[in-house]
Every structure is written in C-alpha cells, then in structure tokens.
Tab-separated table of C-alpha atoms in Angstrom:
chain	number	residue	atom	x	y	z
A	1	MET	CA	8.776	2.074	-17.222
A	2	LEU	CA	10.343	-0.690	-15.363
A	3	TYR	CA	8.649	-2.181	-12.299
A	4	GLY	CA	9.448	-4.752	-9.709
A	5	THR	CA	7.137	-7.560	-9.688
A	6	LYS	CA	7.151	-9.266	-6.310
A	7	ARG	CA	4.745	-7.390	-3.895
A	8	GLY	CA	6.170	-6.130	-0.623
A	9	ASN	CA	9.723	-7.190	-0.421
A	10	GLY	CA	11.536	-6.464	-3.635
A	11	GLY	CA	13.779	-9.374	-2.831
A	12	ASN	CA	13.833	-11.029	-6.297
A	13	PHE	CA	15.053	-7.992	-8.026
A	14	GLU	CA	13.096	-8.887	-11.043
A	15	ARG	CA	11.995	-6.223	-13.457
A	16	ARG	CA	9.668	-6.301	-16.363
A	17	PRO	CA	8.604	-3.713	-19.207
A	18	LYS	CA	5.385	-1.941	-18.418
A	19	GLY	CA	3.906	-0.349	-21.593
A	20	THR	CA	4.060	3.406	-22.329
A	21	VAL	CA	4.364	6.218	-19.915
A	22	TRP	CA	0.986	6.800	-17.979
A	23	LYS	CA	-1.157	9.343	-19.668
A	24	ARG	CA	-1.911	12.830	-18.197
A	25	LEU	CA	-5.567	13.250	-17.517
A	26	LEU	CA	-5.657	15.665	-14.739
A	27	CYS	CA	-3.453	18.328	-16.062
A	28	GLY	CA	-5.246	21.207	-14.258
A	29	ILE	CA	-5.287	19.744	-10.698
A	30	VAL	CA	-2.015	21.095	-9.365
A	31	ALA	CA	-2.426	24.358	-11.215
A	32	THR	CA	-5.622	24.716	-9.560
A	33	VAL	CA	-4.380	24.067	-6.110
A	34	PHE	CA	-1.849	26.713	-6.432
A	35	ALA	CA	-4.104	29.175	-8.065
A	36	SER	CA	-6.785	29.051	-5.583
A	37	GLY	CA	-5.214	27.645	-2.565
A	38	GLY	CA	-7.619	24.753	-2.513
A	39	ILE	CA	-9.932	22.587	-4.642
A	40	ALA	CA	-13.849	22.650	-4.340
A	41	PHE	CA	-14.536	19.066	-4.767
A	42	ALA	CA	-12.793	16.193	-2.827
A	43	ALA	CA	-12.575	14.014	-6.090
A	44	GLU	CA	-10.368	16.702	-7.614
A	45	ARG	CA	-7.662	16.478	-4.902
A	46	PRO	CA	-4.612	14.444	-5.688
A	47	ASN	CA	-3.591	11.482	-3.752
A	48	ILE	CA	-0.103	11.817	-2.246
A	49	VAL	CA	2.532	9.012	-1.836
A	50	TRP	CA	5.556	9.940	0.021
A	51	ILE	CA	8.292	7.160	-0.166
A	52	MET	CA	11.129	7.566	2.215
A	53	ALA	CA	14.066	5.371	1.703
A	54	GLU	CA	16.400	5.136	4.864
A	55	ASP	CA	19.964	6.172	4.985
A	56	ILE	CA	20.392	6.971	1.388
A	57	GLY	CA	22.421	9.640	-0.589
A	58	PRO	CA	21.936	10.446	-4.235
A	59	GLU	CA	23.771	7.303	-5.528
A	60	LEU	CA	21.355	6.565	-8.120
A	61	SER	CA	21.911	6.183	-11.861
A	62	CYS	CA	19.629	9.334	-12.496
A	63	TYR	CA	22.045	11.185	-10.315
A	64	GLY	CA	24.947	10.082	-12.530
A	65	HIS	CA	26.332	7.245	-10.473
A	66	PRO	CA	27.854	4.747	-12.740
A	67	ALA	CA	28.029	1.748	-10.714
A	68	VAL	CA	24.400	1.179	-9.647
A	69	HIS	CA	21.315	0.197	-11.773
A	70	THR	CA	18.006	1.943	-10.557
A	71	PRO	CA	15.626	1.882	-13.485
A	72	ASN	CA	12.309	2.355	-11.620
A	73	ILE	CA	13.574	5.400	-9.808
A	74	ASP	CA	15.109	6.712	-12.984
A	75	ALA	CA	11.769	6.286	-14.677
A	76	LEU	CA	10.145	8.285	-11.845
A	77	ALA	CA	12.748	11.177	-12.402
A	78	ALA	CA	12.040	10.880	-16.164
A	79	ASP	CA	8.448	11.480	-15.537
A	80	GLY	CA	8.851	14.040	-12.609
A	81	VAL	CA	11.116	16.542	-11.237
A	82	ARG	CA	14.547	15.633	-9.861
A	83	PHE	CA	16.088	17.999	-7.262
A	84	ALA	CA	19.822	17.934	-7.311
A	85	ARG	CA	20.506	19.785	-3.918
A	86	ALA	CA	18.052	18.436	-1.402
A	87	PHE	CA	18.925	18.392	2.318
A	88	THR	CA	17.624	17.000	5.500
A	89	THR	CA	17.588	18.919	8.567
A	90	ALA	CA	19.567	16.175	10.531
A	91	PRO	CA	21.875	13.500	9.670
A	92	SER	CA	19.846	10.714	11.449
A	93	CYS	CA	16.231	9.583	11.162
A	94	THR	CA	14.492	10.526	14.321
A	95	PRO	CA	15.247	14.289	14.229
A	96	SER	CA	14.943	14.435	10.495
A	97	ARG	CA	11.520	12.654	10.540
A	98	ASN	CA	10.221	14.781	13.389
A	99	ALA	CA	11.078	17.986	11.260
A	100	MET	CA	9.470	16.639	8.130
A	101	MET	CA	6.292	15.518	10.012
A	102	LEU	CA	5.789	18.736	11.787
A	103	GLY	CA	7.151	21.242	8.942
A	104	VAL	CA	9.462	22.972	11.362
A	105	TYR	CA	13.099	22.578	12.515
A	106	GLN	CA	13.600	19.884	15.118
A	107	THR	CA	15.382	22.352	17.275
A	108	ARG	CA	12.175	24.348	17.695
A	109	THR	CA	10.283	21.443	19.320
A	110	ASP	CA	12.971	19.733	21.311
A	111	THR	CA	12.786	16.689	19.000
A	112	GLN	CA	16.341	17.171	17.897
A	113	ASP	CA	17.755	13.917	19.671
A	114	GLN	CA	17.768	10.353	18.368
A	115	ARG	CA	14.895	8.719	20.178
A	116	ARG	CA	14.243	10.659	23.122
A	117	ARG	CA	10.547	10.174	23.469
A	118	GLY	CA	7.841	11.705	25.358
A	119	VAL	CA	8.344	15.401	23.923
A	120	VAL	CA	5.231	17.595	24.442
A	121	LEU	CA	4.652	19.702	21.476
A	122	PRO	CA	3.720	23.367	21.690
A	123	PRO	CA	-0.172	23.783	21.318
A	124	HIS	CA	0.313	25.412	17.747
A	125	ILE	CA	2.477	22.675	16.483
A	126	LYS	CA	0.707	19.834	14.633
A	127	PRO	CA	1.794	17.147	12.300
A	128	ILE	CA	1.116	17.468	8.547
A	129	THR	CA	-1.200	14.409	8.794
A	130	TYR	CA	-3.504	16.441	11.211
A	131	TYR	CA	-4.043	19.064	8.436
A	132	LEU	CA	-4.617	16.495	5.866
A	133	GLN	CA	-7.255	14.567	7.943
A	134	GLN	CA	-9.039	17.954	8.632
A	135	ALA	CA	-9.065	18.415	4.848
A	136	GLY	CA	-10.666	14.977	4.385
A	137	TYR	CA	-7.671	12.902	3.483
A	138	PHE	CA	-7.356	9.386	4.476
A	139	THR	CA	-3.806	9.050	6.036
A	140	ALA	CA	-2.025	5.673	5.721
A	141	LEU	CA	1.111	4.449	6.917
A	142	GLY	CA	3.208	1.555	5.531
A	143	CYS	CA	0.891	0.129	2.707
A	144	GLY	CA	2.592	-3.349	2.892
A	145	TYR	CA	6.030	-1.864	3.749
A	146	SER	CA	7.560	-0.490	6.937
A	147	ASN	CA	5.256	1.400	9.136
A	148	LYS	CA	8.153	3.476	10.799
A	149	THR	CA	7.492	6.741	12.162
A	150	ASP	CA	10.289	7.144	14.783
A	151	LEU	CA	9.044	10.357	16.216
A	152	ASN	CA	9.880	11.756	19.614
A	153	PHE	CA	6.401	13.203	20.217
A	154	GLU	CA	3.160	11.472	20.821
A	155	TRP	CA	0.036	12.167	18.719
A	156	PRO	CA	-3.377	10.472	19.391
A	157	HIS	CA	-4.257	9.723	15.756
A	158	LEU	CA	-1.180	10.179	13.341
A	159	PHE	CA	-2.501	8.036	10.741
A	160	ASP	CA	-6.025	6.488	9.919
A	161	GLY	CA	-4.759	3.084	8.780
A	162	ASN	CA	-2.184	0.993	7.479
A	163	ASP	CA	-3.230	0.971	3.769
A	164	TRP	CA	-4.879	3.380	1.387
A	165	LYS	CA	-7.226	0.599	0.293
A	166	ASP	CA	-9.121	1.086	3.750
A	167	ARG	CA	-10.357	4.514	2.837
A	168	ARG	CA	-13.845	5.419	1.799
A	169	PRO	CA	-14.680	5.187	-1.958
A	170	GLY	CA	-13.544	8.393	-3.618
A	171	GLN	CA	-11.685	9.632	-0.627
A	172	PRO	CA	-8.294	11.171	-1.356
A	173	PHE	CA	-5.310	9.623	0.531
A	174	PHE	CA	-1.906	10.540	1.742
A	175	ALA	CA	0.534	7.560	2.253
A	176	GLN	CA	3.817	7.556	3.980
A	177	ILE	CA	5.926	4.485	3.044
A	178	THR	CA	9.404	3.727	4.435
A	179	LEU	CA	11.707	1.334	2.611
A	180	TRP	CA	14.417	0.346	5.073
A	181	VAL	CA	16.733	-2.056	3.435
A	182	THR	CA	19.349	0.664	2.956
A	183	HIS	CA	19.512	1.120	6.712
A	184	ARG	CA	22.359	-0.964	7.678
A	185	GLN	CA	21.176	-3.882	9.948
A	186	PRO	CA	23.140	-5.973	12.270
A	187	SER	CA	24.315	-9.254	10.613
A	188	GLY	CA	21.837	-11.922	10.905
A	189	TRP	CA	18.735	-9.793	10.255
A	190	ALA	CA	16.652	-11.087	7.465
A	191	LYS	CA	17.621	-8.478	4.913
A	192	ASP	CA	21.050	-7.222	6.290
A	193	TRP	CA	23.229	-5.986	3.303
A	194	ILE	CA	25.145	-9.423	3.098
A	195	GLU	CA	21.925	-11.278	2.577
A	196	VAL	CA	20.664	-8.606	0.068
A	197	ARG	CA	23.877	-9.119	-2.026
A	198	ARG	CA	23.642	-12.917	-1.876
A	199	ARG	CA	20.025	-12.594	-3.178
A	200	SER	CA	20.746	-10.298	-5.966
A	201	PRO	CA	21.217	-11.843	-9.426
A	202	HIS	CA	23.403	-8.953	-10.484
A	203	PRO	CA	25.334	-7.771	-7.534
A	204	VAL	CA	27.451	-4.558	-7.961
A	205	ASP	CA	30.942	-5.187	-8.964
A	206	PRO	CA	33.250	-3.700	-6.146
A	207	GLU	CA	35.834	-3.090	-8.874
A	208	LYS	CA	33.513	-0.489	-10.593
A	209	VAL	CA	32.561	1.494	-7.584
A	210	VAL	CA	34.073	4.961	-6.877
A	211	LEU	CA	34.955	5.642	-3.168
A	212	PRO	CA	34.990	9.117	-1.700
A	213	PRO	CA	38.636	10.138	-1.259
A	214	TYR	CA	38.205	9.938	2.580
A	215	TYR	CA	38.038	6.139	2.287
A	216	PRO	CA	41.050	4.012	1.516
A	217	ASP	CA	41.024	2.166	-1.765
A	218	HIS	CA	40.850	-1.228	-0.089
A	219	PRO	CA	39.102	-4.451	-1.187
A	220	GLU	CA	36.950	-4.533	2.083
A	221	CYS	CA	36.015	-0.858	1.609
A	222	ARG	CA	34.943	-1.483	-2.027
A	223	LEU	CA	32.873	-4.444	-1.006
A	224	ASP	CA	31.135	-2.542	1.612
A	225	TRP	CA	30.270	0.364	-0.651
A	226	ALA	CA	29.050	-2.178	-3.285
A	227	ARG	CA	26.672	-3.851	-0.701
A	228	TYR	CA	25.295	-0.409	-0.158
A	229	LEU	CA	24.664	0.042	-3.836
A	230	ASP	CA	23.046	-3.581	-3.825
A	231	ALA	CA	20.715	-2.375	-1.082
A	232	ILE	CA	19.747	0.680	-3.290
A	233	GLU	CA	19.018	-1.663	-6.114
A	234	TYR	CA	16.860	-3.554	-3.906
A	235	ILE	CA	14.988	-0.293	-2.801
A	236	ASP	CA	14.649	0.545	-6.661
A	237	ALA	CA	12.626	-2.804	-7.099
A	238	GLN	CA	10.371	-1.799	-4.233
A	239	VAL	CA	9.695	1.546	-5.652
A	240	GLY	CA	8.753	-0.357	-8.936
A	241	GLU	CA	6.198	-2.304	-6.986
A	242	ILE	CA	4.625	0.695	-5.524
A	243	LEU	CA	4.335	2.348	-8.811
A	244	ALA	CA	2.951	-0.669	-10.625
A	245	ARG	CA	0.301	-0.933	-7.851
A	246	LEU	CA	-0.942	2.606	-8.426
A	247	GLU	CA	-1.138	1.978	-12.060
A	248	ARG	CA	-2.759	-1.424	-11.495
A	249	GLU	CA	-5.416	0.359	-9.387
A	250	GLY	CA	-6.000	3.187	-11.651
A	251	LEU	CA	-4.494	5.700	-9.348
A	252	ALA	CA	-1.343	6.740	-11.102
A	253	ASP	CA	-2.980	9.594	-12.944
A	254	ASP	CA	-4.556	11.023	-9.651
A	255	THR	CA	-1.464	10.554	-7.510
A	256	ILE	CA	1.667	12.703	-6.758
A	257	VAL	CA	4.686	10.419	-5.840
A	258	ILE	CA	7.469	11.776	-3.722
A	259	PHE	CA	10.662	9.875	-3.284
A	260	CYS	CA	13.367	10.827	-0.894
A	261	GLY	CA	15.929	9.804	1.803
A	262	ASP	CA	15.248	10.329	5.485
A	263	ASN	CA	19.018	11.217	5.984
A	264	GLY	CA	22.450	10.592	4.196
A	265	ARG	CA	24.045	7.315	3.409
A	266	CYS	CA	24.913	4.858	6.091
A	267	HIS	CA	28.715	5.093	6.016
A	268	LEU	CA	31.540	6.598	7.893
A	269	ARG	CA	31.669	10.582	7.689
A	270	CYS	CA	27.993	10.366	6.421
A	271	LYS	CA	25.074	9.516	8.722
A	272	CYS	CA	25.503	11.049	12.136
A	273	TRP	CA	27.642	13.983	10.627
A	274	LEU	CA	26.741	17.230	8.969
A	275	TYR	CA	29.004	16.887	5.931
A	276	ASP	CA	27.085	16.545	2.820
A	277	GLY	CA	27.184	12.538	2.960
A	278	GLY	CA	25.019	12.782	6.113
A	279	ILE	CA	22.289	15.216	4.998
A	280	HIS	CA	22.332	15.247	1.019
A	281	VAL	CA	19.559	13.119	-0.056
A	282	PRO	CA	17.794	12.223	-3.389
A	283	LEU	CA	14.493	13.912	-4.002
A	284	ILE	CA	12.313	13.341	-6.926
A	285	VAL	CA	8.515	14.421	-7.335
A	286	ARG	CA	6.118	13.125	-9.992
A	287	ILE	CA	3.208	15.354	-10.490
A	288	PRO	CA	0.455	14.126	-13.008
A	289	GLY	CA	0.132	16.560	-15.875
A	290	GLU	CA	3.399	18.178	-15.188
A	291	LYS	CA	6.413	17.984	-17.607
A	292	GLY	CA	8.909	15.340	-16.767
A	293	GLY	CA	12.556	14.955	-16.881
A	294	ILE	CA	13.135	18.276	-15.100
A	295	VAL	CA	16.278	18.902	-12.976
A	296	ARG	CA	16.121	21.642	-10.408
A	297	ASP	CA	19.371	22.703	-8.820
A	298	GLU	CA	18.251	25.313	-6.097
A	299	LEU	CA	18.884	24.421	-2.500
A	300	VAL	CA	16.085	22.668	-0.933
A	301	SER	CA	15.259	21.732	2.732
A	302	MET	CA	13.096	18.723	3.284
A	303	LEU	CA	10.925	21.041	5.300
A	304	ASP	CA	10.037	22.471	1.860
A	305	VAL	CA	8.527	19.128	1.051
A	306	SER	CA	6.356	19.036	4.097
A	307	ALA	CA	4.977	22.459	2.958
A	308	SER	CA	4.519	21.155	-0.607
A	309	VAL	CA	2.515	18.242	0.554
A	310	LEU	CA	-0.033	20.582	2.274
A	311	ALA	CA	-0.062	22.911	-0.815
A	312	PHE	CA	-0.598	19.851	-3.251
A	313	ALA	CA	-3.766	19.036	-1.060
A	314	GLY	CA	-5.039	22.661	-1.341
A	315	ILE	CA	-4.290	23.331	2.455
A	316	PRO	CA	-2.841	26.708	3.394
A	317	VAL	CA	0.455	26.323	4.767
A	318	PRO	CA	0.723	27.260	8.451
A	319	GLU	CA	2.604	30.474	9.057
A	320	HIS	CA	4.780	28.876	11.602
A	321	PHE	CA	6.171	26.377	8.923
A	322	ASP	CA	9.941	26.669	8.297
A	323	GLY	CA	9.476	25.207	4.808
A	324	ARG	CA	7.624	26.712	1.857
A	325	PRO	CA	6.170	25.057	-1.112
A	326	LEU	CA	8.511	24.152	-4.004
A	327	TRP	CA	5.764	25.140	-6.460
A	328	GLY	CA	3.278	28.057	-6.745
A	329	PRO	CA	3.151	31.737	-5.706
A	330	HIS	CA	4.482	31.050	-2.237
A	331	ALA	CA	7.539	29.154	-3.461
A	332	GLN	CA	10.804	30.865	-2.292
A	333	ARG	CA	14.294	30.010	-3.474
A	334	ARG	CA	16.597	29.424	-0.481
A	335	ASP	CA	20.041	30.979	-0.438
A	336	CYS	CA	21.064	28.663	2.416
A	337	ILE	CA	19.993	25.636	4.477
A	338	PHE	CA	20.579	24.681	8.034
A	339	ALA	CA	20.971	21.452	9.793
A	340	ALA	CA	21.736	20.251	13.451
A	341	ARG	CA	23.229	17.107	15.034
A	342	ASP	CA	22.594	16.270	18.612
A	343	LEU	CA	22.262	13.178	20.912
A	344	ILE	CA	22.679	9.866	18.969
A	345	ASP	CA	22.444	6.873	21.076
A	346	ASP	CA	24.939	7.548	23.933
A	347	VAL	CA	27.100	10.222	22.070
A	348	ASP	CA	25.751	13.623	23.100
A	349	ASP	CA	27.389	15.614	20.510
A	350	VAL	CA	26.249	19.132	19.492
A	351	ILE	CA	26.951	20.349	15.976
A	352	ARG	CA	25.255	23.058	13.797
A	353	CYS	CA	25.786	23.988	10.226
A	354	VAL	CA	24.686	26.445	7.318
A	355	ARG	CA	25.327	25.631	3.669
A	356	THR	CA	25.039	27.915	0.657
A	357	GLU	CA	25.438	26.782	-2.840
A	358	ARG	CA	29.163	27.470	-2.599
A	359	TYR	CA	30.123	27.256	1.086
A	360	LYS	CA	29.443	25.236	4.256
A	361	TYR	CA	30.104	26.533	7.875
A	362	ILE	CA	30.129	23.865	10.591
A	363	ARG	CA	30.285	24.716	14.353
A	364	ASN	CA	31.265	22.067	16.794
A	365	TYR	CA	30.268	22.669	20.246
A	366	LYS	CA	32.017	19.666	21.724
A	367	PRO	CA	35.356	19.539	19.657
A	368	HIS	CA	36.869	17.328	22.287
A	369	TYR	CA	34.527	14.689	21.439
A	370	GLY	CA	36.372	14.110	18.112
A	371	TYR	CA	34.707	11.714	15.629
A	372	ARG	CA	33.207	9.549	18.382
A	373	GLU	CA	30.745	7.030	16.867
A	374	PRO	CA	27.751	5.512	18.748
A	375	PRO	CA	27.808	1.721	19.400
A	376	TYR	CA	25.678	1.058	16.510
A	377	VAL	CA	28.175	2.449	14.090
A	378	GLU	CA	31.141	0.842	15.829
A	379	GLN	CA	29.546	-2.537	15.588
A	380	ASN	CA	28.055	-2.219	11.995
A	381	ARG	CA	30.736	-0.351	9.928
A	382	PRO	CA	33.379	-2.810	8.542
A	383	MET	CA	35.242	0.089	7.095
A	384	LEU	CA	36.049	1.412	10.508
A	385	ALA	CA	38.025	-1.651	11.614
A	386	VAL	CA	39.921	-1.517	8.102
A	387	MET	CA	40.741	2.071	8.736
A	388	ARG	CA	41.950	1.659	12.214
A	389	ARG	CA	44.215	-1.093	11.128
A	390	LEU	CA	45.530	0.769	8.321
A	391	ALA	CA	46.055	3.910	10.450
A	392	ALA	CA	48.212	1.644	12.958
A	393	GLU	CA	50.324	0.574	9.873
A	394	GLY	CA	50.675	4.117	8.679
A	395	LYS	CA	48.866	3.523	5.339
A	396	LEU	CA	46.317	6.248	5.596
A	397	ASN	CA	46.592	9.618	3.857
A	398	ALA	CA	45.777	12.961	5.369
A	399	ALA	CA	42.050	12.873	4.071
A	400	GLN	CA	41.456	9.457	5.495
A	401	ARG	CA	43.049	10.165	8.908
A	402	LEU	CA	40.605	12.954	9.530
A	403	LEU	CA	37.846	10.301	10.444
A	404	LEU	CA	40.011	9.094	13.348
A	405	ALA	CA	41.028	12.409	14.794
A	406	GLU	CA	40.806	12.796	18.440
A	407	ARG	CA	39.585	16.314	18.337
A	408	LYS	CA	37.390	18.291	15.899
A	409	PRO	CA	38.130	21.885	15.020
A	410	PRO	CA	35.617	24.256	16.679
A	411	GLU	CA	34.717	25.588	13.354
A	412	GLU	CA	34.881	24.206	9.778
A	413	LEU	CA	34.629	26.130	6.560
A	414	TYR	CA	34.577	24.481	3.050
A	415	ASP	CA	34.529	25.696	-0.439
A	416	LEU	CA	32.219	23.178	-2.020
A	417	LYS	CA	33.128	24.233	-5.539
A	418	ARG	CA	36.669	23.469	-4.958
A	419	ASP	CA	36.428	21.024	-2.271
A	420	PRO	CA	33.121	18.956	-2.584
A	421	PHE	CA	34.300	16.295	-0.316
A	422	GLU	CA	34.833	18.808	2.533
A	423	LEU	CA	38.418	17.944	3.201
A	424	HIS	CA	40.284	21.285	3.499
A	425	ASN	CA	39.104	23.267	6.403
A	426	LEU	CA	39.456	27.149	5.463
A	427	ALA	CA	38.215	28.429	8.866
A	428	ASP	CA	41.683	29.887	9.616
A	429	ALA	CA	42.337	31.170	6.100
A	430	PRO	CA	42.601	34.970	6.024
A	431	GLU	CA	41.287	35.146	2.447
A	432	TYR	CA	38.018	33.504	3.430
A	433	ARG	CA	37.421	35.642	6.640
A	434	GLU	CA	34.543	37.620	5.017
A	435	VAL	CA	32.859	34.349	4.047
A	436	LEU	CA	33.364	32.804	7.625
A	437	ASP	CA	31.955	36.056	9.190
A	438	ASP	CA	28.911	36.071	7.043
A	439	LEU	CA	28.054	32.377	7.676
A	440	ARG	CA	28.732	32.811	11.471
A	441	ALA	CA	26.109	35.504	11.438
A	442	ARG	CA	23.698	33.556	9.436
A	443	LEU	CA	23.928	30.549	11.896
A	444	ASP	CA	23.725	32.904	14.868
A	445	ARG	CA	20.413	34.326	13.592
A	446	TRP	CA	18.985	30.865	12.860
A	447	ILE	CA	19.843	29.750	16.238
A	448	GLU	CA	18.196	32.913	17.883
A	449	GLU	CA	15.080	32.842	15.685
A	450	THR	CA	14.407	29.077	16.100
A	451	GLY	CA	14.945	29.113	19.791
A	452	ASP	CA	17.427	26.197	19.542
A	453	THR	CA	16.367	23.718	22.281
A	454	GLY	CA	19.469	21.621	21.742
A	455	LEU	CA	21.754	24.429	22.591
A	456	ALA	CA	19.420	25.501	25.483
A	457	ARG	CA	19.938	21.989	27.022
A	458	LEU	CA	23.682	22.265	26.285
A	459	ASN	CA	23.967	25.499	28.376
A	460	ASP	CA	21.849	24.244	31.158
A	461	PRO	CA	24.049	21.442	32.913
A	462	SER	CA	20.920	20.150	34.763
A	463	GLU	CA	19.240	19.344	31.547
A	464	GLN	CA	22.082	17.619	29.723
A	465	THR	CA	21.765	14.035	28.770
A	466	ARG	CA	25.305	13.113	29.156
A	467	SER	CA	27.977	14.791	31.119
A	468	ASP	CA	31.367	15.809	29.351
C-alpha cells in the first residue's frame, strides 16, 4: 500500500511504500453482525471510520480516470469494495449531510435547504451517532482533519470528542472525518486550488485531462479541471495518512473504512444540480476479513451507507430509515434512486429527480429560474466567465450553450446508456412516453410517501424563503 507521510494536511504529496496488505484477523466479525443482528462483546465490535471528501465525483484512477494519480484510494479499493453507482440525495453538502446523518431523505425532516439552521426534528428521528452512543461506541469528529458537520438541526451531544484517541481502553469508535480541499475555496485561502497546484510536485497536465462535452475545449477550462484533479491527489495523500495511522496504532484489522463524497464535483452543471455530475460520488468500503477488489454496480443511495454503519455495529436499523444495509439479509437492491435540490444561498430553486440504471427524469418546479447560480459559484468558477465570453463570440456548441439558457424545461428525460452526459432531453419524444409516465409516477409516489417538506413550502407562499 501507499500512504501519505505528513500528518493532518497531506500538503507535501509524499508517498512511501508500506509493506504488504494488512492481515485478516477478524474474519468472523461482520458475518456475526449480520447473522445475529449484534455482537455479544464490545471488544468484538468493529471500529468504523467514515471519510467524506467534499465536492468530489468518481474522478479517481480506480474508477478509470486516466489523468489523476490516487494510489492510496486505489489501494483501499483493491482491499475493499468499490461501488460504481453511488448517489447522494442532494447536490450540495448541507442537505446531503443531513440525510446521511439521519438516515432519511432531507425532504422528510425539512432539512433540504443549504444552511437554513434551527430545524426541530420529529421526535422519532435521531442521528446515527445517537444509536452508536447508545450501543457503547465512542463517536469522534475530525480526528486531526476538518470537524465539519454542516447540519440544519441541533443535537445536544452529536459527538463525544474530536479524536478516537480519547475513548476508553477497548471502547469501539465511530469517526467521521471530512477532507475539504476538493471544496473550491475563494482565492487567498490557505489551500485554494491554485495553492494546492503550486505545492504539488506532480501537477496534473492540463493537456491530458478529458473534459465533459458540455465544457468548451479551452486552455482555461482544461487548467481549471486539472486543478480539481490536483485537489483530488491532495485528498488521496490525506487518505493515506489516515490508513497509516490505523495501521500504526494496531487498529487496521479492527476497523471498517468508508470513503465517499458528500456531493458531486465542484464544477458547472455538477454541484447544485441533479445531473449525475452533482450527485454521483465515489464510494469505497473496506471490511476486515472480506475479499477485496470487488466492484458492485447496483444503484446505491448514500442513505444505504447510513444504514450499513448501524448494521456494522450490530445495531438494528430503525424502521423509519430510508436506507437499507448494503450487506446481509436486509440488503435490498434498488431499482432507482431519488434526489432533491432546494435553496442554495439566495437561489431558491426546487428540483426533484428519479434515476434508474438506464434513465433519469428531472422535474423543474421553477423553470423560469434557468440555470441561475448562487454568488459562491459566480465568484469561484473560472469556467463560467470563459463560457460567457465564448458565447458572446458565438463559439459554443449546442451542448455548451445549455449551461447559459435563460429557462430550464419543466421536465427532462435522459437515456443514460446512450447519453451519459445528459445532453439530449427526451421528455417530448413520443417513443419514450411510456418511460416518462413510469418515472413521473415513481417520483410522485416518492414525494407523497416522504411528505416532501420542500414542496410543501413551495406551495405555501407564506413559507417561501424567496419570492419569484
């Protein structure tokens, strides 16, 4: 395996070889969890480390991306399970993290907006850390990295401490660690993408990157994408640090490691939007004693990871959870996933989607908003200025002009097998009417079953955050 060497910041990008793959000593632990619903002795319960990288898509070498070098995450995948089709329930961090922490869609709990604090949870809804604490786990936040939670609700004792080292001897732990460098920062921050690239001894070559077709092949766009990949390599070094610490402290064989993104990549038509670029994230799970190098291609909601965390700890998954464990007798293969976009900063857009393996249906409740971006995006997306300039010069093709349209269609339907970049809207195509009707009905049922709080506010003018 390859691990980063500098504790806590990953900034030197150094990597060193680290012996052989760790040995499997606890082969029966996870099997016991799923067979019995719990483990009799605290010492037998696995530790769980959940690493969330901010604003990251599956642009990793283990996912087949050629221009980026991610040996530590690749090693984790080689020793674990890589999920090819994992999706968040929202395209921005706050609602996505609320859903993962609570195990239910953010639209069930009125936590669907970006940083609208003070939400009071229904009495039966509790964070996953509550259940872990009740089961005797020490819950840690940050562990030398970011202690971000970004939740819209208040909870009196969400975590027990800031590092697993503070637990009692022999006490199992759950740690949530956020790696934030892939979150694009305003220029001048200590670790903005420009600075990360400057410090990298092997910056990604802009000439080798492959841009999605909805971006123009322009030097500034290539450089911006390369900076994103530089940030991913920085994250990879930090993952190596965490894995090295687990091994150094003799915890690797007792610890399940989860690596994922909290939402999609921090680029145009990605974060903030329900296209795959905004909700498709990497997900890798390493379970001691389980065979590594496995790739699973079923649809996964990140809510399933929340349920899996409890199952790993031997805790029965609450009936109200919208996710189900990815392993064991209660695992259920999904035939679709759902996601929602609501208020982000001062843009109170409302969008819902349902995605199957083959098709995606998007419903835009405010098509007149067009592709309006919040100030954070306006100020920190170099590609946006480039595209506006090229549009004024008549140099964008039809796919690239989509980003600048003044209106969105009320409905969008994409055949993801034929059109993976979601460029050709089939909602008005007669030959796809049966598919459209099916996905409309699925989305309607989901909205009704979850009591969508975002749509309830949309339909109550007195509750709207922004007027139209």
